[in-house]
Amino acid sequence: MTGISIVEGTAVPMDRANVDTDQIIPKQFLTAVTRAGYGKHLFHDWRYLDLHEKEPNPDFELNKPEYQGASILLARENFGCGSSREHAPWSLTDYGFKVVIAVSFADIFYGNCMNNQLLPIALESQQMDVLFDAVKADPAVQITVNLPAQQVKLGDYRFDFAIEAHHKFKLIKGLDAIGETLTLQDAIALYERSIPAWRE
Amino acid sequence: MGKTLYEKIWDAHLVAQVGTDNLIYIDRHLIHEVTSPQAFSGLEEKGRKLRCPERTFATMDHSISTRSLALDACGDANKLQLVTLKENCQKQGVELFPVGHKRQGIVHVIGPELGLILPGMTVVCGDSHTATHGAFGALAFGIGTSEVEHVFATQTLKQGKAKTMKIEVNGKLPVGVTAKDIILAIIGKIGHAGATGYVMEYAGSAIEALSMEGRMTICNMSIEAGAKAGLIAPDKITFDYLQDKPRAPKGEDWDTALTYWQSLKSDADAHFDKVVTLHAQDIKPQVTWGTNPGQVVAVDEAIPEPQSISDPVARTSAEKALKYMDLKPGQKLSEVAISHVFIGSCTNSRIEDLREAAKVAQKGKVASGVNAIVVPGSVAVKEQAEAEKLDSIFKAAGFDWRLPGCSMCLGMNDDILGPGDRCASTSNRNFEGRQGRGARTHLVSPAMAAAAALAGHFVDIRELDA
C-alpha cells in the first residue's frame, strides 16, 4: 500500500453534521464480497433521484460541475457516525477522496480511515468556517494538506492539526499493519500461555 | 488510586506495548457475512493463516430472509455473501451457525445465549453493536474489516486507550419504563456524539435491577452515543444467567472464573473522566422524533422547536431532521400516525422483549393500515417464544411472526420500507434511509412498539398499564 504525504487539490463543501455511514454507503451496496467499486454508490440516497443511479440530484454537492475532481471532502461534527462498515472509507477513496476535514469524527470510522489511506483531519469549528466560506466563494481554490507538517494550508491561512504519531507513521509509510504485528508473534504466544482455562 | 472495570480488563489483555501502540489480546471474535469476506480474502492473498479458529464464531444474520430458509430468497448477491461465509468458515475451521441451524441468530443474540461471552473477556466483531456484550462485563467493541483481518491473523488489535465515563442511574423505574427508555434518555441527555472517545460504564441501582436482557439493550446502544464500548459490572444476575449456558465454563474452571469475576468492578476510588447521573423515577417512555438517536423526547412531550436550540449545528440538524421526518415543532408524537411496526434487532429481540410486546399485543388487534412484524433474535428465542405461545398472541393480534435475523433494522434483505412509510421500531438507528430510502423511523421500546401497532399511532404505555 502506497503512502500519503502531501495532498493538494480542491474540496467539496458538505455543510452537514452527523453524516452517518448509512448515508455514505447505504446497505444495499454491502452485499458485495470485494473491496472495490463502491465509489459510484457513494452518498447514493442524496446523490441520485432514482434507485438505479441514472438521475443525478442536481442540488447535491458532489454532482455540481464546479466540485468535480475534488480530492478533499469538508464536513461538520461527528462525520462517519453509525456502523462499523469499512465500505464507508472504501467508497470515499474509490470516488477519489484522499482527505476528509471535519469538526469531529466517529471513532470506528476514524480507525477505518487509517487502514485505507484516507486522512481524517479534525479542525476547530471556526477553522472549518474559513474553509467552507473559501470553497463556497471559489470552488477552484486550492487546499494543501501536509501530513508530515500536520498542517492545512489555504491562501494565507495555516491550520495545524493533531494526529497520533502511530497513525501518521502508518499513513505516510502505507504500512501493512498485520505484517507489523506478526513480528510480535513471540510476545503473543507468550501471552497465550498465561490465559486461564476458562478464557480459552 | 483504584482502577475502573475498563482498566482492569485492559491490563489483563495487554500483550505488548510498541511505542505508543498497545497490543490487546482478543478472546472472542464474532463474525457475520457482511463484514468478513474481504478479511478472509485479504488473509488468503497474503498467504496468512487464521491464528485462533477456536476463538472465532460465525453466524448468518444480516443478508438473510425472515420468510424463507433458502439462501437465495433475497437474491443472488445475498446468496453469494452467505455461501462465501460458509466456504470461508469451512476452509479456516471456524464454527458457523448457518441458516437452519438450531443456534443460528443475530450475532449479538447468539453469543450470549451460547455462553460464549464471559465477564472479563475482550470481544470484537465487524459490527458496531458489539458493545452489546459489555452487559457481561466484557470489553466489547465494533471493528472495521481491516481489523477483522488483523484479528484473524494475530488474535490481537492495536488500540489506543479510551477515556472513561460513568453513567449512574439510581432509583426505581416507573411502571412501563424499560431499559430501552433508559438508554434513549441517556443518549438524549449526552447527545449522539456525547461519548465519542469514551468507554461508558453503566452503574447505579436502576442498572443493577435490570435483567441480562435489559443490560444488553443498554450496552447495545452505547455506540449511538458515540462510545467505544459500554460496560456493566458482572454480578449475581450475570452469573445466574451464565451458569447453565452450553459453552460457559464448568466445574473447576467455573469456580476459578467466578472468583475472578467477583473482583471485576470499578474500585470505589477509581477515577472516571466524566460522570453523568440520571434518576430512574424521572425517565418516561421515549420516542425519537429525528434522524439520530439523540433526537428523542418522552412520549408526552412536544417535539422541540429548533429555534430554542442554542447550538447552531444542533439547530440545523433538527431542522433537517424535522423536514425529513415530516414533523412539526410542538407536535406530540401521539398525534402521528404510523404505517409500520418492527419488533426485533440486536437491541430488542430477546425473549424478555417479546414477552413485553406480547403482553400489550394480547389487548387488541393491529390497527388497519398498519403492517407489523415480529422478528425473534435467534432460533432459540423463537422456540422459547413458541413454547410460551407468544407467537399465537402476536399472530392473533395481526402481527407477522418471522424467522430470526437482523431484518428491518437495516433492511439488507427484503424487509424494507418505502418512501414516506413511518415505522415504530425497536431497533437502534433512526438515520435517514436506514430502513428504506425515504422511510421514517421512530425508536421505541418493545411495549411502546406493540402499543403503537394496536393504536395506529404512538401511545403512552403508562396509560395502558394503569
XYZ file of C-alpha atoms in Angstrom:
666
model
C 0.000 0.000 0.000
C 1.435 3.362 -1.007
C 1.694 6.160 1.497
C 0.025 9.537 1.740
C 2.059 12.656 2.399
C 1.051 15.925 0.739
C -2.343 16.325 -0.907
C -3.084 19.388 -2.969
C -6.479 19.815 -4.535
C -9.952 21.262 -4.481
C -12.646 20.441 -1.960
C -16.352 19.621 -1.838
C -18.155 21.523 0.948
C -20.647 19.149 2.573
C -22.024 21.525 5.154
C -23.722 18.932 7.382
C -23.221 17.408 10.800
C -23.711 13.724 11.683
C -23.082 12.392 8.175
C -23.617 8.736 9.018
C -22.325 5.569 7.387
C -25.825 4.683 6.148
C -25.660 7.871 4.075
C -22.075 7.383 2.973
C -22.860 3.937 1.616
C -26.396 2.518 2.045
C -26.952 -1.125 2.979
C -27.997 -2.381 -0.456
C -24.391 -1.987 -1.574
C -22.959 -4.006 1.310
C -23.753 -7.336 -0.287
C -20.559 -7.347 -2.352
C -17.686 -9.572 -1.238
C -14.867 -7.382 -2.620
C -13.299 -4.065 -1.554
C -13.546 -2.336 -4.943
C -16.155 -0.417 -6.878
C -18.084 1.384 -4.113
C -17.311 4.929 -5.337
C -20.194 5.076 -7.762
C -22.613 4.395 -4.898
C -21.097 6.945 -2.501
C -23.885 9.046 -0.883
C -26.390 7.171 -3.092
C -29.592 8.458 -1.454
C -28.535 12.104 -1.613
C -26.693 11.841 -4.916
C -29.324 10.196 -7.093
C -33.015 10.896 -7.540
C -33.696 7.305 -8.609
C -32.729 3.883 -7.295
C -30.804 2.967 -10.444
C -28.352 5.862 -10.268
C -29.426 7.232 -13.647
C -30.704 10.621 -12.459
C -28.167 12.654 -10.506
C -29.641 15.068 -7.976
C -28.510 18.464 -9.346
C -28.737 20.053 -5.875
C -26.311 17.640 -4.243
C -22.776 18.968 -3.756
C -21.000 16.035 -5.393
C -22.972 16.497 -8.617
C -22.204 20.169 -9.116
C -19.838 20.751 -12.055
C -17.643 23.082 -10.013
C -16.801 20.371 -7.488
C -15.761 17.652 -9.926
C -12.305 16.227 -9.444
C -12.051 17.264 -5.801
C -9.823 15.165 -3.541
C -10.831 16.751 -0.217
C -14.207 16.497 1.491
C -15.303 19.105 4.053
C -17.942 18.291 6.659
C -19.066 19.243 10.167
C -19.385 17.387 13.509
C -19.412 13.618 14.022
C -18.611 12.566 10.465
C -18.884 8.794 9.871
C -21.122 8.006 12.832
C -23.058 4.764 12.888
C -21.987 1.393 11.652
C -18.505 -0.134 11.518
C -18.794 -0.825 7.779
C -15.404 -0.267 6.207
C -17.320 0.139 2.960
C -17.605 3.813 4.055
C -13.884 4.658 3.612
C -13.717 2.248 0.657
C -16.404 4.241 -1.146
C -14.804 7.610 -0.295
C -11.368 6.572 -1.583
C -12.791 4.804 -4.618
C -14.600 8.039 -5.527
C -11.291 9.890 -5.327
C -11.188 11.487 -1.888
C -7.848 11.391 -0.121
C -8.703 13.644 2.825
C -11.814 14.355 4.903
C -11.677 17.519 7.009
C -14.413 17.842 9.624
C -15.019 19.197 13.112
C -15.038 15.674 14.571
C -15.250 12.017 13.582
C -16.859 8.888 14.964
C -14.265 6.521 16.470
C -14.725 3.409 14.328
C -14.815 5.403 11.091
C -11.669 7.283 12.110
C -9.853 3.999 12.743
C -11.093 2.558 9.464
C -9.654 5.564 7.587
C -6.195 4.724 8.917
C -6.362 1.284 7.350
C -7.377 2.701 3.985
C -5.036 5.585 3.279
C -7.779 8.121 3.852
C -6.622 11.026 6.020
C -9.235 12.296 8.526
C -8.421 15.760 9.867
C -10.302 17.360 12.743
C -10.269 21.172 12.861
C -11.978 23.710 15.081
C -15.441 24.844 14.074
C -14.216 28.380 13.266
C -11.421 26.996 11.116
C -13.966 24.885 9.247
C -15.999 28.067 8.691
C -12.981 29.590 6.947
C -12.600 26.554 4.685
C -16.318 26.356 3.909
C -16.536 30.073 3.112
C -13.480 29.971 0.858
C -14.594 26.897 -1.098
C -18.151 28.158 -1.480
C -16.833 31.517 -2.736
C -14.354 29.911 -5.120
C -14.723 26.195 -5.804
C -11.373 26.191 -7.628
C -9.485 27.323 -4.538
C -6.577 25.003 -3.802
C -6.150 23.454 -0.380
C -2.849 21.883 0.573
C -2.759 19.204 3.238
C 0.716 18.479 4.525
C 0.650 15.377 6.687
C 4.333 15.367 7.712
C 3.968 19.000 8.843
C 0.407 18.358 10.181
C -0.888 21.478 8.503
C -3.765 22.523 6.256
C -2.974 25.496 4.012
C -5.480 27.663 2.177
C -4.274 31.016 0.819
C -2.718 32.797 3.770
C -4.358 30.522 6.323
C -2.371 27.797 8.072
C -4.231 25.408 10.323
C -2.278 22.893 12.365
C -3.948 19.598 13.098
C -3.325 16.813 15.588
C -2.809 13.176 14.711
C -1.372 10.360 16.789
C 2.206 9.520 15.865
C 1.463 5.886 15.018
C -1.439 6.876 12.755
C 0.697 9.449 10.980
C 3.511 6.952 10.524
C 1.129 4.363 9.113
C -0.470 6.767 6.626
C 2.860 8.111 5.397
C 4.559 4.734 5.113
C 1.500 2.839 3.866
C 2.391 0.016 6.247
C 0.952 -3.456 6.351
C -0.396 -3.357 9.901
C -0.790 -7.121 10.103
C 2.755 -7.719 8.923
C 3.942 -5.361 11.672
C 2.035 -7.202 14.377
C 3.217 -10.560 13.092
C 6.730 -9.532 14.072
C 5.431 -9.747 17.663
C 4.343 -13.375 17.393
C 6.597 -14.442 20.242
C 5.003 -11.944 22.614
C 1.550 -13.114 21.516
C 2.451 -16.770 22.056
C 3.901 -15.942 25.469
C 0.719 -14.112 26.423
C -1.413 -17.033 25.246
C 0.369 -19.379 27.624
C -0.790 -17.208 30.538
C -4.506 -17.308 29.639
C -6.586 -19.147 32.267
C -8.574 -22.195 31.128
C -11.980 -20.504 31.497
C -10.990 -17.863 28.950
C -9.952 -20.346 26.268
C -5.773 5.190 43.083
C -8.122 2.347 42.197
C -8.908 1.107 38.742
C -12.058 1.204 36.665
C -13.527 -2.015 35.312
C -12.314 -0.952 31.860
C -8.750 -0.550 33.119
C -8.831 -3.945 34.817
C -9.887 -5.732 31.630
C -7.434 -3.676 29.591
C -4.499 -4.540 31.858
C -5.376 -8.244 31.783
C -5.223 -8.231 27.958
C -2.154 -6.150 27.274
C 0.217 -8.278 25.188
C 2.850 -5.695 24.367
C 3.492 -2.010 24.120
C 5.186 -0.885 20.947
C 5.867 2.817 21.015
C 2.525 4.462 21.680
C 0.663 1.370 20.485
C -0.933 -1.098 22.826
C -1.381 -4.609 21.542
C -4.502 -6.093 23.103
C -5.408 -9.786 23.083
C -8.863 -10.710 21.767
C -10.694 -13.593 23.468
C -13.728 -13.824 21.227
C -14.114 -12.871 17.597
C -17.667 -12.976 16.261
C -18.183 -12.710 12.510
C -21.063 -12.464 10.039
C -21.461 -12.480 6.277
C -21.303 -8.725 5.586
C -18.010 -7.554 7.064
C -15.903 -10.729 6.854
C -15.499 -11.734 3.176
C -12.885 -9.083 2.358
C -10.966 -10.002 5.525
C -10.871 -13.680 4.575
C -9.747 -12.873 1.033
C -7.102 -10.459 2.358
C -5.761 -13.217 4.577
C -5.638 -15.608 1.659
C -3.985 -13.140 -0.730
C -1.125 -12.737 1.719
C -0.907 -16.482 2.373
C -1.691 -15.958 6.072
C -3.452 -18.301 8.455
C -6.260 -17.696 10.911
C -4.414 -17.820 14.227
C -7.217 -18.999 16.525
C -10.193 -20.511 14.692
C -11.387 -21.841 18.061
C -11.858 -18.258 19.310
C -13.823 -17.293 16.189
C -17.563 -17.887 15.759
C -19.732 -17.136 12.743
C -23.424 -16.697 12.082
C -25.633 -15.641 9.197
C -27.886 -12.754 10.172
C -27.782 -9.564 8.064
C -28.472 -10.721 4.499
C -30.973 -13.490 5.160
C -34.689 -13.735 4.569
C -37.081 -13.773 7.524
C -39.685 -15.657 5.470
C -37.644 -18.491 3.998
C -34.654 -20.617 4.935
C -33.440 -20.601 1.321
C -30.140 -18.741 0.959
C -31.222 -17.312 -2.390
C -34.527 -15.972 -1.037
C -33.165 -12.397 -1.150
C -31.361 -12.569 -4.469
C -28.065 -13.706 -5.909
C -25.826 -11.093 -4.264
C -27.091 -12.003 -0.784
C -26.726 -15.686 -1.572
C -23.140 -15.214 -2.744
C -22.304 -13.480 0.525
C -23.814 -16.314 2.575
C -22.163 -19.048 0.526
C -18.850 -17.185 0.757
C -19.130 -17.147 4.546
C -19.842 -20.874 4.585
C -16.876 -21.652 2.346
C -14.534 -19.385 4.301
C -15.545 -20.949 7.610
C -15.051 -24.453 6.247
C -11.650 -23.567 4.829
C -10.416 -21.888 8.006
C -12.062 -24.203 10.517
C -14.430 -21.631 12.031
C -17.622 -22.829 13.711
C -20.608 -21.459 11.805
C -24.245 -21.239 12.834
C -25.858 -21.097 9.388
C -29.476 -20.525 8.443
C -31.430 -23.587 9.539
C -29.109 -24.373 12.489
C -30.856 -24.523 15.864
C -28.378 -22.000 17.280
C -28.495 -19.504 14.385
C -29.498 -15.937 15.063
C -28.321 -12.336 15.281
C -24.652 -12.366 16.215
C -25.219 -10.300 19.380
C -28.086 -12.517 20.483
C -26.494 -15.931 19.977
C -23.085 -15.113 21.504
C -24.547 -14.585 24.989
C -27.108 -17.381 24.580
C -24.345 -19.883 23.947
C -22.359 -18.678 26.943
C -19.506 -17.662 24.649
C -19.285 -14.211 26.189
C -17.927 -14.119 29.722
C -17.064 -11.346 32.174
C -13.536 -10.019 31.802
C -13.200 -11.085 28.175
C -12.377 -8.946 25.160
C -14.886 -9.388 22.347
C -14.812 -7.898 18.845
C -16.950 -8.174 15.748
C -17.145 -6.300 12.461
C -20.329 -4.703 13.695
C -20.833 -1.538 15.697
C -23.388 -3.112 18.035
C -20.755 -5.415 19.504
C -20.977 -3.125 22.530
C -23.977 -5.299 23.495
C -21.643 -7.812 25.175
C -20.455 -5.195 27.635
C -23.562 -6.206 29.593
C -21.492 -9.154 30.868
C -18.595 -7.000 31.995
C -16.708 -7.895 28.817
C -14.830 -5.228 26.857
C -16.649 -5.479 23.531
C -16.446 -3.181 20.544
C -17.085 -2.985 16.812
C -14.236 -3.012 14.305
C -13.739 -2.500 10.577
C -12.946 -5.238 8.110
C -9.182 -4.498 8.048
C -9.214 -5.024 11.807
C -11.216 -8.230 11.366
C -8.363 -9.421 9.144
C -5.862 -8.256 11.772
C -7.614 -10.320 14.446
C -7.808 -13.311 12.094
C -4.051 -13.223 11.581
C -2.843 -12.207 15.045
C -5.715 -12.604 17.574
C -4.777 -9.098 18.706
C -5.583 -5.476 17.910
C -3.609 -2.276 18.230
C -5.590 0.092 20.378
C -5.375 3.487 21.985
C -6.787 3.768 25.472
C -10.211 5.391 25.679
C -11.375 7.906 28.267
C -13.891 6.666 30.835
C -17.408 7.873 31.544
C -19.606 6.644 34.354
C -23.347 6.779 33.802
C -25.164 6.368 37.065
C -28.879 5.635 37.019
C -30.281 5.463 40.518
C -33.724 4.714 41.889
C -36.650 2.651 40.734
C -38.013 2.755 37.193
C -41.678 3.714 36.903
C -44.076 1.060 35.553
C -43.975 0.898 31.748
C -40.449 2.304 31.536
C -37.810 -0.109 30.285
C -34.094 -0.486 29.583
C -34.698 0.923 26.090
C -36.133 4.095 27.606
C -33.132 4.400 29.941
C -30.620 4.250 27.101
C -32.624 6.582 24.857
C -32.892 9.032 27.754
C -29.124 8.797 28.307
C -28.387 9.471 24.615
C -30.930 12.280 24.633
C -29.096 13.817 27.581
C -25.472 13.477 26.447
C -26.095 13.628 22.693
C -25.485 11.441 19.664
C -21.715 12.052 19.856
C -21.624 12.713 23.593
C -19.482 9.698 24.401
C -17.125 9.755 21.407
C -13.685 8.728 22.659
C -15.083 7.173 25.853
C -15.863 3.761 27.241
C -19.050 4.088 29.268
C -19.732 2.169 32.435
C -23.377 1.991 33.467
C -23.932 1.748 37.196
C -26.436 2.556 39.930
C -29.403 0.764 41.459
C -31.632 1.032 38.383
C -28.976 -0.693 36.238
C -28.299 -3.338 38.893
C -32.003 -4.159 38.980
C -32.083 -4.963 35.248
C -32.081 -8.488 33.814
C -29.298 -9.518 31.414
C -31.665 -8.809 28.508
C -32.215 -5.258 29.736
C -28.493 -4.754 30.317
C -27.777 -5.930 26.769
C -30.284 -3.395 25.400
C -28.479 -0.621 27.280
C -24.935 -1.603 26.271
C -26.042 -2.291 22.691
C -26.807 1.380 22.094
C -23.584 2.744 23.631
C -22.342 3.276 20.088
C -25.378 5.511 19.421
C -23.824 7.977 21.853
C -20.513 7.525 20.034
C -18.903 5.392 22.762
C -16.188 2.860 22.040
C -17.880 0.388 24.366
C -20.370 0.119 27.210
C -19.787 -1.901 30.366
C -21.814 -3.164 33.286
C -20.042 -4.840 36.196
C -20.967 -8.535 36.469
C -22.985 -9.632 39.498
C -25.220 -12.472 40.648
C -27.697 -11.777 37.820
C -24.830 -12.215 35.334
C -23.522 -15.382 36.958
C -27.001 -16.939 37.200
C -27.583 -16.214 33.512
C -24.296 -17.847 32.519
C -24.300 -20.878 34.763
C -26.321 -23.246 32.575
C -25.251 -21.879 29.185
C -23.789 -24.594 26.926
C -20.361 -23.040 26.316
C -19.852 -21.455 29.737
C -17.029 -22.994 31.800
C -17.931 -25.936 34.002
C -16.662 -27.484 37.237
C -13.341 -26.216 38.492
C -12.986 -23.758 35.625
C -16.310 -22.212 36.610
C -15.205 -21.843 40.230
C -11.891 -20.222 39.237
C -13.674 -17.913 36.845
C -16.337 -16.969 39.375
C -13.744 -15.962 41.958
C -12.096 -13.719 39.397
C -15.378 -12.311 38.081
C -16.356 -11.221 41.567
C -13.372 -8.847 41.514
C -14.471 -7.309 38.227
C -15.882 -3.963 39.268
C -14.586 -0.441 39.340
C -12.830 0.300 42.620
C -14.543 2.800 44.902
C -11.707 5.297 44.401
C -11.356 4.738 40.651
C -11.221 7.901 38.549
C -13.683 8.488 35.703
C -13.025 11.280 33.231
C -16.704 12.136 33.267
C -19.713 11.218 35.412
C -23.340 11.605 34.349
C -26.235 10.937 36.697
C -29.870 10.193 35.927
C -32.767 9.495 38.271
C -34.778 6.464 37.222
C -38.040 7.913 38.504
C -37.692 10.863 36.082
C -37.413 8.632 32.997
C -40.525 8.313 30.833
C -41.258 6.189 27.758
C -39.110 7.609 24.957
C -39.773 8.124 21.245
C -37.226 9.522 18.782
C -38.514 12.293 16.544
C -35.416 12.951 14.441
C -32.782 11.222 12.364
C -30.304 10.335 15.077
C -30.976 8.582 18.385
C -30.156 11.712 20.388
C -33.174 13.461 18.877
C -35.620 11.988 21.331
C -38.413 13.097 23.681
C -40.707 11.469 26.199
C -43.969 10.345 24.617
C -45.933 13.012 26.486
C -43.614 15.844 25.491
C -43.806 18.025 22.404
C -41.230 17.881 19.609
C -38.763 20.683 20.351
C -38.720 23.962 18.486
C -35.387 24.172 16.582
C -35.262 27.898 17.353
C -34.957 27.031 21.041
C -31.730 25.069 20.418
C -28.775 27.346 21.091
C -26.084 25.319 19.322
C -26.313 26.294 15.627
C -25.171 22.887 14.381
C -27.742 21.043 16.507
C -30.389 23.565 15.380
C -29.654 22.971 11.677
C -29.645 19.202 12.290
C -33.039 19.469 13.991
C -34.473 21.492 11.103
C -33.209 18.983 8.551
C -34.479 16.074 10.635
C -37.967 17.556 11.015
C -38.150 18.093 7.273
C -37.102 14.511 6.547
C -39.444 13.139 9.199
C -42.316 15.399 8.043
C -42.961 16.585 11.588
C -43.541 19.973 13.130
C -42.124 21.560 16.258
C -44.620 21.494 19.114
C -46.352 18.442 17.714
C -46.924 15.467 20.038
C -45.875 12.073 18.750
C -49.152 10.599 19.956
C -50.775 12.607 17.143
C -48.580 10.996 14.498
C -49.961 8.035 12.558
C -47.641 5.139 11.779
C -47.731 2.657 8.900
C -45.301 0.006 10.137
C -44.073 -1.647 13.307
C -40.830 -3.600 13.629
C -40.163 -5.585 16.779
C -36.708 -7.126 16.596
C -32.955 -6.312 16.117
C -29.904 -6.913 18.321
C -31.305 -4.223 20.626
C -34.727 -5.715 21.382
C -35.352 -9.229 20.031
C -34.708 -11.339 23.105
C -37.292 -13.376 24.961
C -37.983 -10.707 27.559
C -38.553 -8.119 24.806
C -41.047 -10.403 23.083
C -42.821 -11.091 26.374
C -43.245 -7.350 26.989
C -44.543 -6.789 23.476
C -46.894 -9.778 23.664
C -48.340 -8.515 26.953
C -49.510 -5.432 25.068
C -50.395 -7.249 21.833
C -52.865 -9.502 23.600
C -55.002 -6.461 24.436
C -56.201 -5.879 20.876
C -55.635 -6.036 17.135
C -53.138 -4.335 14.880
C -54.824 -1.178 13.572
C -55.979 -1.223 9.981
C -53.369 0.189 7.633
C -50.531 -0.852 9.925
C -48.077 -3.528 8.891
C -46.457 -5.108 11.945
C -43.737 -7.745 12.110
C -42.045 -9.560 14.968
C -38.599 -10.961 14.234
C -37.071 -13.028 17.043
C -33.329 -12.579 17.546
C -32.438 -16.248 17.288
C -33.834 -19.703 16.715
C -33.557 -20.263 20.468
C -35.612 -17.126 21.205
C -38.153 -18.176 18.577
C -38.511 -21.655 20.075
C -38.813 -20.295 23.600
C -41.439 -17.775 22.479
C -43.385 -20.514 20.708
C -43.188 -22.721 23.809
C -44.760 -19.815 25.729
C -47.326 -19.354 22.911
C -46.242 -15.769 22.340
C -46.325 -16.413 18.597
C -50.046 -17.239 18.853
C -50.680 -13.970 20.688
C -48.842 -11.976 18.017
C -50.493 -13.803 15.129
C -53.968 -13.491 16.645
C -53.413 -9.753 17.017
C -52.368 -9.452 13.367
C -48.565 -9.327 13.657
C -46.426 -11.286 11.208
C -44.251 -13.859 13.035
C -40.935 -14.260 11.221
C -37.688 -16.220 11.161
C -34.671 -14.832 13.078
C -32.319 -12.230 11.572
C -31.373 -8.549 11.528
C -34.292 -7.866 9.225
C -35.794 -4.381 9.098
C -33.247 -2.817 11.443
C -31.202 -2.135 8.334
C -33.109 -3.869 5.544
C -30.324 -5.795 3.874
C -32.991 -8.344 2.984
C -36.474 -7.656 1.631
C -37.833 -6.345 4.960
C -37.596 -2.830 3.725
C -39.789 0.261 3.979
C -40.906 2.508 1.133
C -40.650 6.300 0.824
C -42.846 8.047 3.371
C -43.508 4.925 5.436
C -43.413 5.643 9.158
C -42.223 2.905 11.484
C -42.304 2.375 15.240
C -39.144 0.332 15.575
C -37.418 -1.381 18.483
C -34.091 -1.161 16.640
C -31.178 1.187 17.318
C -30.806 3.678 14.455
C -33.239 6.197 13.050
C -30.848 7.519 10.405
C -32.238 8.807 7.109
C -32.928 5.880 4.805
C -31.825 3.280 7.356
C -34.962 1.136 6.981
C -35.507 2.103 3.357
C -34.987 5.169 1.196
C -37.273 7.986 2.310
C -38.650 5.912 5.207
C -39.098 7.402 8.689
C -38.006 5.526 11.785
C -39.042 6.186 15.389
C -37.097 4.239 18.009
C -39.115 2.909 20.939
C -39.265 0.054 23.453
C -40.963 -3.252 22.543
C -44.051 -2.439 24.613
C -44.330 1.026 23.053
C -43.977 -0.501 19.567
C -46.708 -3.049 20.239
C -48.974 -0.343 21.664
C -48.387 1.816 18.590
C -49.292 -1.148 16.364
C -52.682 -1.513 18.064
C -53.470 2.206 18.161
C -52.066 3.161 14.737
C -50.138 5.963 16.443
C -47.835 6.334 19.433
C -49.457 6.000 22.837
C -48.189 6.429 26.347
C -47.719 2.874 27.569
C -48.183 4.047 31.157
C -51.823 4.849 30.395
C -52.383 1.280 29.173
C -50.775 -0.116 32.296
C -52.942 1.973 34.577
